[in-house]
Amino acid sequence: MAEVTYDGATCIYPGAERPAVNALNLPIEDGEFVVMVGPSGCGKTTALRMLAGLEEIDDGSIRIDGKDMVGVPSRDRDIAMVFQNYALYPSKTVGENMGFALKMQGIDKDERARRVREAAKLLDLEEFLDRKPRNLSGGQRQRVAMGRAIVREPKVFCMDEPLSNLDAQLRVSTRTQIAELQRRLHVTTVYVTHDQVEAMTMGDRVAVMRLGQLQQFASPTDLYDRPANVFVASFIGSPAMNRFDGTLTEDGIRLGQALIRPSSKQLQEARGHDQLVVGIRPEHVAVSVSGDLTVKVALVEDLGSDSYIYGSLADEPDSNIIVRSGRDHPRPGEVIKVSVDTSHLHLFDAGTGERVGD
Amino acid sequence: MTAIAPPVAGAHRIRARSDERRRGWVRRAPLLPALVFTIIITQLPFLVTLYYSLESWSLVRPGSQHFVGFANYAQVFEDSQFRTTALNTVIMTVGTVLIAMVLGVLLALLLDRKFLGRGVVRTLLITPFLIMPVGAALLWKTTMFDPTFGIVNYIFRPFGIGKFDWVGSFPLGSVMIEMIWQWTPFMMLLVLAGLQSQPKDILEAASCDGARPFAIFRELTLPHLRRYIELGVVLGAIYVVNDFDAVYMMTQGGPGISSANLPFYIYQRAFLGFQVGQAAAMGVVVVVATIIVATFALRLIFTSFSGTEQAA
Amino acid sequence: MTSADVAVPAAQTAEPALYTGKRAKRRSNSLTWGIVGWVVGIIFFFPVLWMVLTSFKTEAEAYTNTPHIVFSPTLSQYKAVFSSGLWPYVANSAFATIVSTILVLVLATPCAFALSLRPVKKTRDVLFFFISTKMLPVVAAIIPIYIAARDLHLLDNIFTLVILYTAMNLPIAVWMMRSFFLEVPGELLEAAEMDGAPLRRTVVEVILPIVAPGLAATALICCIFSWNEFFFAVNITATQAATVPVFLVGFISSEGLYFAQLAAAATVATLPVVLAGWIAQRQLVRGLSFGAIK
């Protein structure tokens, strides 16, 4: 158990035009479950591998329990890693796979067997201990990889998209299992994924990354309710947040023909940012005869419980808008009026993309 | 079941069967030329050899050909030279293959690391294997091992070795050095392919699990390399056991028969001694021995490639 | 934003000297291995290098107790080699190599096809048979081959060598081509069939372009083995059909030991295969392992 601190940690691949991870700062508390999320190529996996000692820390440092890890090989870091493709040792049985790290520590055979059995029980792997990895299903392999990590009782778990090779159903159930297991073991965990649902459901805190830069590090609710910039706003949440270009005026924000009126506090905070990006989540837009915005419906996704209306603003055919609606929804081609819940507006500076106000 | 089947169904079945047979031949047709050719060129001579081995026949005395039964075989087993050359063949094959494999593994481990000019070094290292064996043997015999002008003695001169005759003093060893030089690249290439086929994340997992480089090699890399090493040993042995060029060029089997292997000895008997029957009998003995060893080796290859590894 | 409050410029945090020390270590490590690699590479390559160097010396320079690294290169040895009648041998070698390789490909390709994409029954047995022919010692077959060639007046005939080299390389080519065919996705055959293409056209227009690189690699391996072959050549040929390896042997006995000239002859003899092998390094492994290793 340990605190992990990324302190200006930077990784530069030879020949790359920008750092894969650029001056990353992340203070991770003892026992915390932190998820790194972002589109592919954002540096999340590199950041994790830097912690595991598989990638050089070219600048800055990463500390585990205050100890600088620069130049410390993986084997001396006391971290356990779960790989995307599990990286099980093909020549060893499940039991030998799980006990390998203990064997390397010089722990005697009986103790090893005892701890492997314990972990196997926890993961429902007891009957497979003598099998080779290639005779296991994907889900079982995933559990062996987990088992190999937890047998060690390491300071930190590093997990690199451990669920991406499972089918959708198994992914959901394993997701909760891992989160539950982590809470029980209370081992500091850094978990990398590109799936924002995993990020939102599993992490105590989530680090959103893009192009090697940290965008925001906050709790899932914070990320959703107060995204730090346009990128985070559009990346977190499904379907994505609606975004419109707006111009600040005396009494509100003009979106094409329409004028929307945020709270006076928000309007006050927006002073000085003339060009804005206005963000509004689909659930905060409603079909309403008295609505301010006119929307031409292009497509309706009926999910059973509710539906999403995809369309564009009538006066701006290039714009996109998604509206959450009930089962009673308009048909494609119709023109409808929608109203915006102005208490849930997100404002961003159009130039910098940063959030405006609180 | 056939007895109670109605006649119509029977006719159907016959037509279906002949159809099937025809289709079988259509499938087999592309295979046949190569198969027939190989059987004629490689199998027929063995049968003829078997026949010759039962005759006494000297090539230089026309009409000397006559049936002698197993007399040739009796002679072969009494022939102490045959036993010596057989032993030479075993020493040469086992020694060359094993040493070349150990060196090959070391070189492959070296080439598996990233360093400046790795591709060039790799190219340099595979070159000995590409050199025409006759040329290589000649090269070693002259420019390398020559007592007066050879490089080897020049290098060892500071150590007080004068004009030492390597090929004359250690004929078998000299031939083996030349063959090891030629076969190490072969082993290296196979092992390197094995090393590079090992998934990287497994090595990373092992180092996260606290394994030191040597432990990773022993616990994971070596088991992974096993089938590549086995393949290298078997294929290397097939070629080395048949080696003729190096012996012919470097020592002519001499002095005496001290560096002769079976291919060379049989060749001598047949083409210099003109003893067809005896040479054929020796050939048959060698073939039988090879079949025994090869069945064993083939099983090894096939099990290791069907992927039933033992617990590591 | 939670991330902002811990921003400390990296370069100013603890022990910069220690950092650079550890960071520099890995680099110097790879330098050490680089040096070891180069030294070992040059040691292994040295006999070849020495052969080439010697071939450019005069005989007087070649025969020195202390080897000369620096000398004024001369082409006289090469002139001597070519004027001593090397060309007919090269022509024989080239003919035997090329014709046998073509024959091998013509025979092996359909055979490998029947053992992979459209497998016949007992595929395994056939493959087994092919590889087992490589295991049987050639020396046991040479006597009847020699006598048959003698009786059919085919001794010292280049076509005899062509036939023997074809048989020698056929098993390797079958295994190798099969491994290339196995890489062709089976759906491709099915797709072509659904598009209404007859099998022959499918093979010619769809399969062959895919395995073309494999075909080239196989050809190369066969060429290497044929060009370097000596045992058959020395036993079956005399003067008319003798190949380059035989020339090398004849050279040593007729001319005595002339190092420099010998080196020039050996260089010429080995050059084609060395160049081909360098170019085809990647395919070499596959050919040598009968297609078992990619």
mmCIF file of N, CA and C in Angstrom, chain B residues 131-157 162 164-167 174 177-178 181 249-250, chain C residues 43-59 61-69 71 77-78 248 251-252 256-267 270:
data_model
loop_
_atom_site.group_PDB
_atom_site.id
_atom_site.type_symbol
_atom_site.label_atom_id
_atom_site.label_comp_id
_atom_site.label_asym_id
_atom_site.label_seq_id
_atom_site.Cartn_x
_atom_site.Cartn_y
_atom_site.Cartn_z
ATOM 1 N N ILE B 131 28.865 -19.151 -47.364
ATOM 2 C CA ILE B 131 30.067 -19.476 -48.128
ATOM 3 C C ILE B 131 29.974 -20.916 -48.638
ATOM 4 N N MET B 132 30.293 -21.081 -49.889
ATOM 5 C CA MET B 132 30.306 -22.427 -50.474
ATOM 6 C C MET B 132 31.168 -23.355 -49.608
ATOM 7 N N PRO B 133 30.614 -24.477 -49.147
ATOM 8 C CA PRO B 133 31.369 -25.328 -48.213
ATOM 9 C C PRO B 133 32.759 -25.697 -48.724
ATOM 10 N N VAL B 134 32.876 -25.985 -50.000
ATOM 11 C CA VAL B 134 34.183 -26.323 -50.553
ATOM 12 C C VAL B 134 35.142 -25.152 -50.387
ATOM 13 N N GLY B 135 34.645 -23.955 -50.679
ATOM 14 C CA GLY B 135 35.461 -22.759 -50.553
ATOM 15 C C GLY B 135 35.843 -22.509 -49.107
ATOM 16 N N ALA B 136 34.886 -22.697 -48.212
ATOM 17 C CA ALA B 136 35.144 -22.454 -46.798
ATOM 18 C C ALA B 136 36.212 -23.402 -46.281
ATOM 19 N N ALA B 137 36.111 -24.659 -46.665
ATOM 20 C CA ALA B 137 37.081 -25.648 -46.206
ATOM 21 C C ALA B 137 38.479 -25.289 -46.717
ATOM 22 N N LEU B 138 38.523 -24.888 -47.956
ATOM 23 C CA LEU B 138 39.780 -24.491 -48.572
ATOM 24 C C LEU B 138 40.388 -23.295 -47.850
ATOM 25 N N LEU B 139 39.531 -22.357 -47.558
ATOM 26 C CA LEU B 139 39.910 -21.128 -46.876
ATOM 27 C C LEU B 139 40.537 -21.436 -45.514
ATOM 28 N N TRP B 140 39.888 -22.307 -44.764
ATOM 29 C CA TRP B 140 40.385 -22.630 -43.437
ATOM 30 C C TRP B 140 41.686 -23.417 -43.533
ATOM 31 N N LYS B 141 41.724 -24.319 -44.478
ATOM 32 C CA LYS B 141 42.925 -25.144 -44.598
ATOM 33 C C LYS B 141 44.140 -24.296 -44.945
ATOM 34 N N THR B 142 43.932 -23.317 -45.808
ATOM 35 C CA THR B 142 45.069 -22.526 -46.273
ATOM 36 C C THR B 142 45.275 -21.267 -45.441
ATOM 37 N N THR B 143 44.470 -20.264 -45.677
ATOM 38 C CA THR B 143 44.772 -18.956 -45.062
ATOM 39 C C THR B 143 44.657 -18.976 -43.549
ATOM 40 N N MET B 144 43.848 -19.872 -42.992
ATOM 41 C CA MET B 144 43.687 -19.864 -41.538
ATOM 42 C C MET B 144 44.681 -20.809 -40.862
ATOM 43 N N PHE B 145 44.696 -22.085 -41.308
ATOM 44 C CA PHE B 145 45.417 -23.115 -40.570
ATOM 45 C C PHE B 145 46.812 -23.401 -41.101
ATOM 46 N N ASP B 146 47.214 -22.789 -42.188
ATOM 47 C CA ASP B 146 48.530 -23.106 -42.755
ATOM 48 C C ASP B 146 49.628 -22.892 -41.696
ATOM 49 N N PRO B 147 50.519 -23.894 -41.539
ATOM 50 C CA PRO B 147 51.520 -23.797 -40.461
ATOM 51 C C PRO B 147 52.399 -22.560 -40.571
ATOM 52 N N THR B 148 52.773 -22.186 -41.780
ATOM 53 C CA THR B 148 53.713 -21.079 -41.950
ATOM 54 C C THR B 148 53.021 -19.737 -42.141
ATOM 55 N N PHE B 149 52.006 -19.738 -43.004
ATOM 56 C CA PHE B 149 51.435 -18.452 -43.400
ATOM 57 C C PHE B 149 50.022 -18.227 -42.853
ATOM 58 N N GLY B 150 49.521 -19.189 -42.083
ATOM 59 C CA GLY B 150 48.145 -19.074 -41.605
ATOM 60 C C GLY B 150 47.972 -18.030 -40.522
ATOM 61 N N ILE B 151 46.777 -17.472 -40.485
ATOM 62 C CA ILE B 151 46.453 -16.419 -39.519
ATOM 63 C C ILE B 151 46.437 -16.978 -38.091
ATOM 64 N N VAL B 152 45.938 -18.228 -37.965
ATOM 65 C CA VAL B 152 45.785 -18.782 -36.620
ATOM 66 C C VAL B 152 47.128 -18.818 -35.904
ATOM 67 N N ASN B 153 48.140 -19.286 -36.588
ATOM 68 C CA ASN B 153 49.460 -19.330 -35.955
ATOM 69 C C ASN B 153 50.017 -17.939 -35.707
ATOM 70 N N TYR B 154 49.654 -17.001 -36.586
ATOM 71 C CA TYR B 154 50.108 -15.629 -36.386
ATOM 72 C C TYR B 154 49.526 -15.070 -35.088
ATOM 73 N N ILE B 155 48.222 -15.363 -34.876
ATOM 74 C CA ILE B 155 47.559 -14.864 -33.670
ATOM 75 C C ILE B 155 48.154 -15.512 -32.421
ATOM 76 N N PHE B 156 48.479 -16.817 -32.544
ATOM 77 C CA PHE B 156 48.987 -17.529 -31.360
ATOM 78 C C PHE B 156 50.501 -17.371 -31.190
ATOM 79 N N ARG B 157 51.151 -16.692 -32.105
ATOM 80 C CA ARG B 157 52.598 -16.579 -32.031
ATOM 81 C C ARG B 157 53.085 -16.000 -30.706
ATOM 82 N N GLY B 162 54.726 -22.077 -32.392
ATOM 83 C CA GLY B 162 55.467 -21.771 -33.602
ATOM 84 C C GLY B 162 54.708 -22.145 -34.847
ATOM 85 N N PHE B 164 52.860 -24.437 -35.985
ATOM 86 C CA PHE B 164 52.102 -25.619 -35.592
ATOM 87 C C PHE B 164 51.195 -26.072 -36.724
ATOM 88 N N ASP B 165 51.203 -27.359 -37.005
ATOM 89 C CA ASP B 165 50.366 -27.893 -38.087
ATOM 90 C C ASP B 165 49.020 -28.331 -37.511
ATOM 91 N N TRP B 166 48.064 -27.429 -37.552
ATOM 92 C CA TRP B 166 46.761 -27.704 -36.939
ATOM 93 C C TRP B 166 46.048 -28.860 -37.624
ATOM 94 N N VAL B 167 45.955 -28.753 -38.965
ATOM 95 C CA VAL B 167 45.189 -29.768 -39.694
ATOM 96 C C VAL B 167 45.850 -31.140 -39.559
ATOM 97 N N SER B 174 40.153 -29.815 -36.515
ATOM 98 C CA SER B 174 40.206 -28.735 -37.500
ATOM 99 C C SER B 174 38.969 -28.739 -38.376
ATOM 100 N N ILE B 177 36.137 -27.406 -36.388
ATOM 101 C CA ILE B 177 36.145 -25.947 -36.223
ATOM 102 C C ILE B 177 35.561 -25.276 -37.459
ATOM 103 N N GLU B 178 35.983 -25.777 -38.624
ATOM 104 C CA GLU B 178 35.464 -25.200 -39.861
ATOM 105 C C GLU B 178 33.951 -25.382 -39.929
ATOM 106 N N TRP B 181 32.131 -23.161 -37.519
ATOM 107 C CA TRP B 181 32.109 -21.802 -38.074
ATOM 108 C C TRP B 181 30.970 -21.661 -39.086
ATOM 109 N N MET B 249 37.946 -31.757 -48.593
ATOM 110 C CA MET B 249 38.821 -30.647 -48.922
ATOM 111 C C MET B 249 39.942 -30.453 -47.905
ATOM 112 N N MET B 250 39.655 -30.669 -46.648
ATOM 113 C CA MET B 250 40.647 -30.307 -45.641
ATOM 114 C C MET B 250 41.639 -31.419 -45.352
ATOM 115 N N ILE C 43 34.897 -10.972 -35.764
ATOM 116 C CA ILE C 43 35.653 -12.228 -35.608
ATOM 117 C C ILE C 43 35.082 -13.299 -36.534
ATOM 118 N N PHE C 44 33.744 -13.424 -36.519
ATOM 119 C CA PHE C 44 33.132 -14.448 -37.361
ATOM 120 C C PHE C 44 33.316 -14.159 -38.842
ATOM 121 N N PHE C 45 33.307 -12.877 -39.160
ATOM 122 C CA PHE C 45 33.406 -12.509 -40.566
ATOM 123 C C PHE C 45 34.849 -12.515 -41.042
ATOM 124 N N PHE C 46 35.782 -12.505 -40.084
ATOM 125 C CA PHE C 46 37.172 -12.296 -40.441
ATOM 126 C C PHE C 46 37.700 -13.240 -41.532
ATOM 127 N N PRO C 47 37.463 -14.577 -41.430
ATOM 128 C CA PRO C 47 37.988 -15.440 -42.488
ATOM 129 C C PRO C 47 37.520 -15.026 -43.884
ATOM 130 N N VAL C 48 36.283 -14.570 -43.978
ATOM 131 C CA VAL C 48 35.766 -14.129 -45.272
ATOM 132 C C VAL C 48 36.487 -12.862 -45.710
ATOM 133 N N LEU C 49 36.591 -11.946 -44.755
ATOM 134 C CA LEU C 49 37.273 -10.690 -45.051
ATOM 135 C C LEU C 49 38.702 -10.965 -45.516
ATOM 136 N N TRP C 50 39.339 -11.888 -44.822
ATOM 137 C CA TRP C 50 40.727 -12.213 -45.144
ATOM 138 C C TRP C 50 40.832 -12.820 -46.539
ATOM 139 N N MET C 51 39.851 -13.638 -46.865
ATOM 140 C CA MET C 51 39.823 -14.235 -48.210
ATOM 141 C C MET C 51 39.761 -13.133 -49.259
ATOM 142 N N VAL C 52 38.866 -12.172 -49.044
ATOM 143 C CA VAL C 52 38.707 -11.105 -50.030
ATOM 144 C C VAL C 52 39.976 -10.261 -50.092
ATOM 145 N N LEU C 53 40.540 -9.939 -48.922
ATOM 146 C CA LEU C 53 41.775 -9.139 -48.907
ATOM 147 C C LEU C 53 42.889 -9.870 -49.641
ATOM 148 N N THR C 54 43.049 -11.157 -49.322
ATOM 149 C CA THR C 54 44.132 -11.928 -49.938
ATOM 150 C C THR C 54 43.976 -11.975 -51.452
ATOM 151 N N SER C 55 42.724 -11.986 -51.917
ATOM 152 C CA SER C 55 42.501 -12.104 -53.359
ATOM 153 C C SER C 55 43.006 -10.889 -54.113
ATOM 154 N N PHE C 56 43.217 -9.791 -53.378
ATOM 155 C CA PHE C 56 43.711 -8.591 -54.050
ATOM 156 C C PHE C 56 45.222 -8.407 -53.868
ATOM 157 N N LYS C 57 45.883 -9.429 -53.310
ATOM 158 C CA LYS C 57 47.319 -9.319 -53.084
ATOM 159 C C LYS C 57 48.095 -10.020 -54.211
ATOM 160 N N THR C 58 49.363 -9.729 -54.258
ATOM 161 C CA THR C 58 50.233 -10.554 -55.091
ATOM 162 C C THR C 58 50.605 -11.775 -54.269
ATOM 163 N N GLU C 59 51.069 -12.830 -54.936
ATOM 164 C CA GLU C 59 51.415 -14.038 -54.189
ATOM 165 C C GLU C 59 52.493 -13.741 -53.149
ATOM 166 N N GLU C 61 52.932 -11.059 -51.462
ATOM 167 C CA GLU C 61 52.345 -10.415 -50.294
ATOM 168 C C GLU C 61 51.511 -11.396 -49.467
ATOM 169 N N ALA C 62 50.922 -12.350 -50.171
ATOM 170 C CA ALA C 62 50.092 -13.327 -49.472
ATOM 171 C C ALA C 62 50.951 -14.254 -48.619
ATOM 172 N N TYR C 63 52.135 -14.534 -49.112
ATOM 173 C CA TYR C 63 53.031 -15.429 -48.356
ATOM 174 C C TYR C 63 53.968 -14.641 -47.494
ATOM 175 N N THR C 64 53.485 -14.151 -46.388
ATOM 176 C CA THR C 64 54.371 -13.462 -45.458
ATOM 177 C C THR C 64 54.088 -14.019 -44.080
ATOM 178 N N ASN C 65 55.101 -14.081 -43.282
ATOM 179 C CA ASN C 65 54.918 -14.580 -41.915
ATOM 180 C C ASN C 65 54.035 -13.644 -41.102
ATOM 181 N N THR C 66 54.255 -12.343 -41.319
ATOM 182 C CA THR C 66 53.408 -11.361 -40.657
ATOM 183 C C THR C 66 52.415 -10.848 -41.688
ATOM 184 N N PRO C 67 51.148 -11.164 -41.504
ATOM 185 C CA PRO C 67 50.169 -10.807 -42.533
ATOM 186 C C PRO C 67 50.110 -9.307 -42.769
ATOM 187 N N HIS C 68 50.002 -8.924 -44.012
ATOM 188 C CA HIS C 68 49.907 -7.516 -44.365
ATOM 189 C C HIS C 68 48.454 -7.093 -44.446
ATOM 190 N N ILE C 69 48.109 -6.095 -43.643
ATOM 191 C CA ILE C 69 46.764 -5.530 -43.751
ATOM 192 C C ILE C 69 46.772 -4.451 -44.831
ATOM 193 N N PHE C 71 48.320 -2.945 -48.192
ATOM 194 C CA PHE C 71 49.057 -3.367 -49.385
ATOM 195 C C PHE C 71 48.450 -2.642 -50.568
ATOM 196 N N GLN C 77 45.204 -11.401 -59.754
ATOM 197 C CA GLN C 77 44.738 -12.743 -59.393
ATOM 198 C C GLN C 77 43.414 -13.062 -60.089
ATOM 199 N N TYR C 78 42.534 -12.050 -60.128
ATOM 200 C CA TYR C 78 41.243 -12.275 -60.787
ATOM 201 C C TYR C 78 41.428 -12.531 -62.271
ATOM 202 N N LEU C 248 37.059 -25.264 -58.113
ATOM 203 C CA LEU C 248 37.892 -24.903 -56.966
ATOM 204 C C LEU C 248 38.825 -26.039 -56.594
ATOM 205 N N PHE C 251 41.477 -26.523 -59.184
ATOM 206 C CA PHE C 251 42.393 -25.413 -59.057
ATOM 207 C C PHE C 251 43.515 -25.733 -58.088
ATOM 208 N N ILE C 252 43.113 -26.255 -56.927
ATOM 209 C CA ILE C 252 44.122 -26.499 -55.898
ATOM 210 C C ILE C 252 45.087 -27.590 -56.324
ATOM 211 N N GLY C 256 48.734 -26.081 -57.540
ATOM 212 C CA GLY C 256 49.460 -26.059 -56.271
ATOM 213 C C GLY C 256 48.850 -25.011 -55.372
ATOM 214 N N LEU C 257 49.543 -24.717 -54.292
ATOM 215 C CA LEU C 257 48.961 -23.805 -53.325
ATOM 216 C C LEU C 257 49.363 -22.370 -53.593
ATOM 217 N N TYR C 258 48.553 -21.700 -54.367
ATOM 218 C CA TYR C 258 48.764 -20.271 -54.535
ATOM 219 C C TYR C 258 47.665 -19.555 -53.775
ATOM 220 N N PHE C 259 48.013 -19.057 -52.603
ATOM 221 C CA PHE C 259 46.997 -18.470 -51.718
ATOM 222 C C PHE C 259 46.162 -17.399 -52.405
ATOM 223 N N ALA C 260 46.832 -16.433 -52.982
ATOM 224 C CA ALA C 260 46.131 -15.259 -53.478
ATOM 225 C C ALA C 260 45.182 -15.633 -54.608
ATOM 226 N N GLN C 261 45.692 -16.481 -55.513
ATOM 227 C CA GLN C 261 44.869 -16.876 -56.647
ATOM 228 C C GLN C 261 43.695 -17.727 -56.171
ATOM 229 N N LEU C 262 43.997 -18.597 -55.211
ATOM 230 C CA LEU C 262 42.955 -19.428 -54.624
ATOM 231 C C LEU C 262 41.882 -18.553 -53.977
ATOM 232 N N ALA C 263 42.339 -17.531 -53.256
ATOM 233 C CA ALA C 263 41.390 -16.640 -52.598
ATOM 234 C C ALA C 263 40.518 -15.938 -53.628
ATOM 235 N N ALA C 264 41.123 -15.538 -54.736
ATOM 236 C CA ALA C 264 40.347 -14.872 -55.776
ATOM 237 C C ALA C 264 39.314 -15.832 -56.352
ATOM 238 N N ALA C 265 39.739 -17.084 -56.607
ATOM 239 C CA ALA C 265 38.804 -18.066 -57.147
ATOM 240 C C ALA C 265 37.670 -18.328 -56.162
ATOM 241 N N ALA C 266 38.016 -18.475 -54.872
ATOM 242 C CA ALA C 266 36.984 -18.737 -53.865
ATOM 243 C C ALA C 266 36.039 -17.556 -53.748
ATOM 244 N N THR C 267 36.581 -16.353 -53.851
ATOM 245 C CA THR C 267 35.721 -15.173 -53.767
ATOM 246 C C THR C 267 34.705 -15.168 -54.898
ATOM 247 N N THR C 270 32.033 -17.856 -54.318
ATOM 248 C CA THR C 270 31.064 -17.682 -53.238
ATOM 249 C C THR C 270 30.203 -16.435 -53.396
#
